[in-house]
C-alpha positions as a Python dict, from the first residue, in 0.01 Angstrom:
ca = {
    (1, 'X'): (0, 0, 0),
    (2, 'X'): (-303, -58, 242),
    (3, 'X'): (-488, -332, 329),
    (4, 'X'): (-859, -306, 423),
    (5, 'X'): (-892, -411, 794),
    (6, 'X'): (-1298, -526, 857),
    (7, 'X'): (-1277, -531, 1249),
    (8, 'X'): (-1572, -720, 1273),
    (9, 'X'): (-1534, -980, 1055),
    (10, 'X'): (-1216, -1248, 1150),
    (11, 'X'): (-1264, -1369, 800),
    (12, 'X'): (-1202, -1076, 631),
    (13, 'X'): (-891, -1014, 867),
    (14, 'X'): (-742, -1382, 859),
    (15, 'X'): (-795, -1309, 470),
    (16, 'X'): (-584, -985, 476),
    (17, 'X'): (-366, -1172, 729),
    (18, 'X'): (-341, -1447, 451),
    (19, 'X'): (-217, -1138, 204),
    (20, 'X'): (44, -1020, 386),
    (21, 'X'): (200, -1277, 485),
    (22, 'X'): (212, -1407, 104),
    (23, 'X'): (356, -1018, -5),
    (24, 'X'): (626, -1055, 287),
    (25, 'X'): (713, -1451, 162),
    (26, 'X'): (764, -1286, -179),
    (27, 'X'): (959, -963, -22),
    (28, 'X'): (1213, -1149, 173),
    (29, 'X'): (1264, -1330, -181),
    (30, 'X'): (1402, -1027, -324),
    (31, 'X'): (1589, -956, -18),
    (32, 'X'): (1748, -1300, -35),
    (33, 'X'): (1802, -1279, -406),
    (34, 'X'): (1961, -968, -318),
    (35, 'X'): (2146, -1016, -55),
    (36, 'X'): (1997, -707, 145),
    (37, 'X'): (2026, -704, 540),
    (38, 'X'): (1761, -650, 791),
    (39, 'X'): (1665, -568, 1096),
    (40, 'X'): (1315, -568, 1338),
    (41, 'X'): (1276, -475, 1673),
    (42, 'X'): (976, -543, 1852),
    (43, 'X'): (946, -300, 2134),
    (44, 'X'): (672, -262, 2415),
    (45, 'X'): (557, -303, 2726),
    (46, 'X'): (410, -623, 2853),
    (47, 'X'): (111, -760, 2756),
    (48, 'X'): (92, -541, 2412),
    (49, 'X'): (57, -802, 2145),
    (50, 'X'): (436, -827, 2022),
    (51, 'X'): (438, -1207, 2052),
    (52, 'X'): (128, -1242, 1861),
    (53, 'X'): (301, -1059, 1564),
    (54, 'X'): (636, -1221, 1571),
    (55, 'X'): (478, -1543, 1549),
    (56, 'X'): (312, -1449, 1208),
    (57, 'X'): (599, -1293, 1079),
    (58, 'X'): (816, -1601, 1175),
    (59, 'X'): (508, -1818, 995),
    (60, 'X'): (542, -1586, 653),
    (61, 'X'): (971, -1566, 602),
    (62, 'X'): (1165, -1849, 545),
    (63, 'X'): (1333, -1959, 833),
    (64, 'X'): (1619, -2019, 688),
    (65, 'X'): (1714, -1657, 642),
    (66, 'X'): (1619, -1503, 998),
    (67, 'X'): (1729, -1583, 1356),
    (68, 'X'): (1511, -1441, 1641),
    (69, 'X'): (1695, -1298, 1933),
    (70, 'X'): (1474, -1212, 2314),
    (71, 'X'): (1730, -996, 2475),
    (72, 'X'): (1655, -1057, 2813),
    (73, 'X'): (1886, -830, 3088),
    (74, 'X'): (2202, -1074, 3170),
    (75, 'X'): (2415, -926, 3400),
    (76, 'X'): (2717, -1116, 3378),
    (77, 'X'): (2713, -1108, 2946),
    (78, 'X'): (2672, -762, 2974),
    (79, 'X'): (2987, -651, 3185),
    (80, 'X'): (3192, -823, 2975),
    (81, 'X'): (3309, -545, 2714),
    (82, 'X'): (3128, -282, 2588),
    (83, 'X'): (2741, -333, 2648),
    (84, 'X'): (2612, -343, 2276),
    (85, 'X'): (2897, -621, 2221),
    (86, 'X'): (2673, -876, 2180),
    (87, 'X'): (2418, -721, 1989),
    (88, 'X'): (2692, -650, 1697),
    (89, 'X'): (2774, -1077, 1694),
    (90, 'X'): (2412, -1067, 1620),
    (91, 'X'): (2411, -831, 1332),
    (92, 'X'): (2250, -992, 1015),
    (93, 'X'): (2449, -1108, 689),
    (94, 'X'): (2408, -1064, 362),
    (95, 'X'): (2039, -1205, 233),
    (96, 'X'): (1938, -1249, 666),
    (97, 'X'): (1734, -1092, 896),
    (98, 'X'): (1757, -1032, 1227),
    (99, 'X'): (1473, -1011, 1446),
    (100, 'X'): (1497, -858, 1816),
    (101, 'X'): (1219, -942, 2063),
    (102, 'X'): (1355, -659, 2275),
    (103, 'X'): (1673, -554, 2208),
    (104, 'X'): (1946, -295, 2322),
    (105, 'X'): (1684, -38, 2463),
    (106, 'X'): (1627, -277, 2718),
    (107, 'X'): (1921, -194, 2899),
    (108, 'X'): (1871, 151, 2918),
    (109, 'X'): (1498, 81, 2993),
    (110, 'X'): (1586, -166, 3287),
    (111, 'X'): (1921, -55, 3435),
    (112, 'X'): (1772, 295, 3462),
    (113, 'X'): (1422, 211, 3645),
    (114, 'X'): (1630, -58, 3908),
    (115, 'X'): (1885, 217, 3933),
    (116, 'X'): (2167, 96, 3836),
    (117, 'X'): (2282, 370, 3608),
    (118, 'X'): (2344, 738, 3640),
    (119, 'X'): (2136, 1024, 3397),
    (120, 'X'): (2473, 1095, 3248),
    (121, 'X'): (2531, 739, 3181),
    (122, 'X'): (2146, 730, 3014),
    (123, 'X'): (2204, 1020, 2821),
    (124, 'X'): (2519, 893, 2687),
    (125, 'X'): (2365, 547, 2600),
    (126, 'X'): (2075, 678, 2365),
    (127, 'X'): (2379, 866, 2177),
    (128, 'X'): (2557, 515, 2132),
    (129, 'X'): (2213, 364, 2057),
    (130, 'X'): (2172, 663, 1767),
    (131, 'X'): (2540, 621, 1646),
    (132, 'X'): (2498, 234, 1634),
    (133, 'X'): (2151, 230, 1449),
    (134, 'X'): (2299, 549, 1203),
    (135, 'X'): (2634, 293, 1135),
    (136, 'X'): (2379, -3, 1057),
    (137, 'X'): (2151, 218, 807),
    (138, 'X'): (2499, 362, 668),
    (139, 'X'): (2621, -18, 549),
    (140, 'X'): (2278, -117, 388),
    (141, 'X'): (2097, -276, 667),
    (142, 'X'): (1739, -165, 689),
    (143, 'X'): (1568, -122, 1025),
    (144, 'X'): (1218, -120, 1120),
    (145, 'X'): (1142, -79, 1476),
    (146, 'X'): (802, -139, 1590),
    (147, 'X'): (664, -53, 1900),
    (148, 'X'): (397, -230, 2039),
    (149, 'X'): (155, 89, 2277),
    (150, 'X'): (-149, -40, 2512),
    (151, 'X'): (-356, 141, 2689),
    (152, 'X'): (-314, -2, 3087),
    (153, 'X'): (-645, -108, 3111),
    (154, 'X'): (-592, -378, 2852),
    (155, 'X'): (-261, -450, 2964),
    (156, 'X'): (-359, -544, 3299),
    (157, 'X'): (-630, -796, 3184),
    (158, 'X'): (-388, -920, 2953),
    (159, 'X'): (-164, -994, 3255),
    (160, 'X'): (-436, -1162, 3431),
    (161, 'X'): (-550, -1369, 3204),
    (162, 'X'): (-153, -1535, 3156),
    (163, 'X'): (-144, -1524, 3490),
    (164, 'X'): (-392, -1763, 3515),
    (165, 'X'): (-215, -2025, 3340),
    (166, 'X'): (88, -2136, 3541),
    (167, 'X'): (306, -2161, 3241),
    (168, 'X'): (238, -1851, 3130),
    (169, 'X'): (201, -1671, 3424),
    (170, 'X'): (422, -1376, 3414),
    (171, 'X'): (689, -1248, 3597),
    (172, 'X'): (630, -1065, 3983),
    (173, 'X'): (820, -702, 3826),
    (174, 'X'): (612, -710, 3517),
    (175, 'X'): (275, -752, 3714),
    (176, 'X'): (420, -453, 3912),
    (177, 'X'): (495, -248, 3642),
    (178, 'X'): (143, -200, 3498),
    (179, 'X'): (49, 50, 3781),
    (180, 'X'): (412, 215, 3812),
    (181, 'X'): (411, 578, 3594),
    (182, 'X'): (789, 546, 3573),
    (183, 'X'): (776, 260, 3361),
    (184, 'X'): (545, 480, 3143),
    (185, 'X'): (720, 744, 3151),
    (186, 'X'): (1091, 596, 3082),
    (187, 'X'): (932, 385, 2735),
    (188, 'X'): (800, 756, 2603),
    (189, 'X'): (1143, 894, 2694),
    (190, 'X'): (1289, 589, 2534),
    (191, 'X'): (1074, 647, 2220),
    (192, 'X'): (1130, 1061, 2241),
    (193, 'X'): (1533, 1026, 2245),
    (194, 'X'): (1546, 738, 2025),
    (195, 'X'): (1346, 823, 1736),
    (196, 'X'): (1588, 949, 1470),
    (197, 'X'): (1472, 1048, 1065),
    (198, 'X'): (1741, 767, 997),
    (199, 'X'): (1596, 499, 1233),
    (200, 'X'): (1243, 609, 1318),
    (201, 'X'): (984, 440, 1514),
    (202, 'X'): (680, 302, 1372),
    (203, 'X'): (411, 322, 1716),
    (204, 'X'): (167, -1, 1660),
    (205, 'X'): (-191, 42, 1853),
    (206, 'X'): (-222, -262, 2025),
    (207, 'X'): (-506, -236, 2193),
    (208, 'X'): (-661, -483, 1960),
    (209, 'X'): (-418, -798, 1949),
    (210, 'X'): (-557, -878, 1586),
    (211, 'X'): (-489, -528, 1482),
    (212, 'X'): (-217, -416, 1590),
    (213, 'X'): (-42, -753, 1458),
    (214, 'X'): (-204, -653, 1107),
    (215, 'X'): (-50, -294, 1128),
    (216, 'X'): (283, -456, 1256),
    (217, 'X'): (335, -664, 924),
    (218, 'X'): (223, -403, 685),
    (219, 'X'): (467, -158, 866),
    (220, 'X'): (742, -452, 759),
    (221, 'X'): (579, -528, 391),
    (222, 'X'): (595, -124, 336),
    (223, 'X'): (949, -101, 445),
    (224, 'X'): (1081, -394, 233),
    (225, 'X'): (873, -248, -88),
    (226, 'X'): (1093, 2, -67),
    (227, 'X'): (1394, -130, 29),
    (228, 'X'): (1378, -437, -192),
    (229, 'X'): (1412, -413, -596),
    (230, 'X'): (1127, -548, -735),
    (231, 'X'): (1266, -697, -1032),
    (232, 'X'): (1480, -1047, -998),
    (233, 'X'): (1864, -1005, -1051),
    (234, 'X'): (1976, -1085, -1419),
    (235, 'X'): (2141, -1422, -1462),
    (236, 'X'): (2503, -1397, -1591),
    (237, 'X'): (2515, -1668, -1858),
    (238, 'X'): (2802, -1877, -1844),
    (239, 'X'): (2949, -1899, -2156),
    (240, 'X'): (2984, -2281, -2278),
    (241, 'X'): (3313, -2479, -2220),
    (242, 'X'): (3555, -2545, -2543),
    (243, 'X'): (3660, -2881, -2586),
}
């Protein structure tokens, strides 16, 4: 599959926009039908464009059969239990989707830049990350993880420009960590130790918002034609009632 991306024309890309988002409506019936389980993650830095493709994926599936989750670090949730505790109680059922703006990277992403964690402790995380992503693909559940790259120039305008709109504006660390080369560094060792032939990632240019949002939701329509039969399930016929 491959959709025909005019840069310079927004009609020809809200018309491709217009076709995927039909293909994926149609896709997700199959998965309902189904009953197949998925999962998204939508990975990045700030300012990269991964709002601006969740919002037209949520527009194209029915919302009846995904739930969104922004997994934002909560100190308190995580200490109780085991740290990806509350990412399995968010686990998709049968015929659902489950969509992660962020998800259980960011732990090993934030705890290990505010050091709070040890290298042994990272290392060891990225192997329960591996195990937990290998258990999900072992029961059925397809995973697509996207990850959202921009270069820091356009990052840093994007900040800006939200900044300049109070309700927007965003938050003091993530303003701070456009110029800081460990944040850089720690998402490519993220992506380096993470990126597994079961659960691999799929890296999304994002320089260009309208783009990289295209690329983001053919990444998804690819992985469901694949995943998803594409003929409806045969209907058992009920045999008719003897009076």
């Amino acid at each position: 599959m491959g959709f025909p991306i005019n840069q310079g024309d927004p009609i020809a890309t809200d018309a491709v926009l217009a076709a995927l988002s039909n293909q994926l409506h149609e896709l997700q019936l199959a998965q309902i039908a189904y009953g197949r389980r998925a999962i998204i993650l939508f990975e990045g830095p700030e300012g990269s464009g991964k709002k601006a493709a969740l919002r037209q994926l949520a527009a194209a599936f029915d919302p009846c059969h995904y739930g969104v989750h922004h997994c934002s670090l909560e100190r308190r949730q995580a200490s109780q239990g085991h740290w990806l505790a509350r990412f399995w109680a968010q686990l998709p059922t049968a015929g659902n989707t489950s969509i992660f703006f962020r998800s259980w990277y960011r732990r090993v992403l934030d705890d290990r830049l505010a050091g709070r964690i040890e290298e042994t402790a990272v290392a060891r995380a990225f192997d329960e990350i591996n195990e937990f992503e290998a258990q999900q693909r072992d029961s059925g559940t397809l995973i697509v993880k996207l990850f959202f790259n921009v270069s820091p120039d356009v990052q840093k305008q994007r900040l800006e420009q939200g900044s300049a709109n109070p309700w927007r504006a965003p938050r003091r660390e993530d303003a701070m960590n456009v110029a800081d080369p460990a944040y850089t560094r720690a998402f490519a060792e993220l992506r380096a130790n993470s990126d597994t032939r079961w659960s691999p990632w799929k890296m999304i240019d994002a320089d260009d918002e309208r783009r990289a949002t295209l690329a983001a939701l053919e990444a998804i329509a690819d992985a469901w034609s694949r995943a998803m039969p594409a003929e409806p399930p045969q209907l058992i016929a009920v045999p008719p009632r003897v009076a």
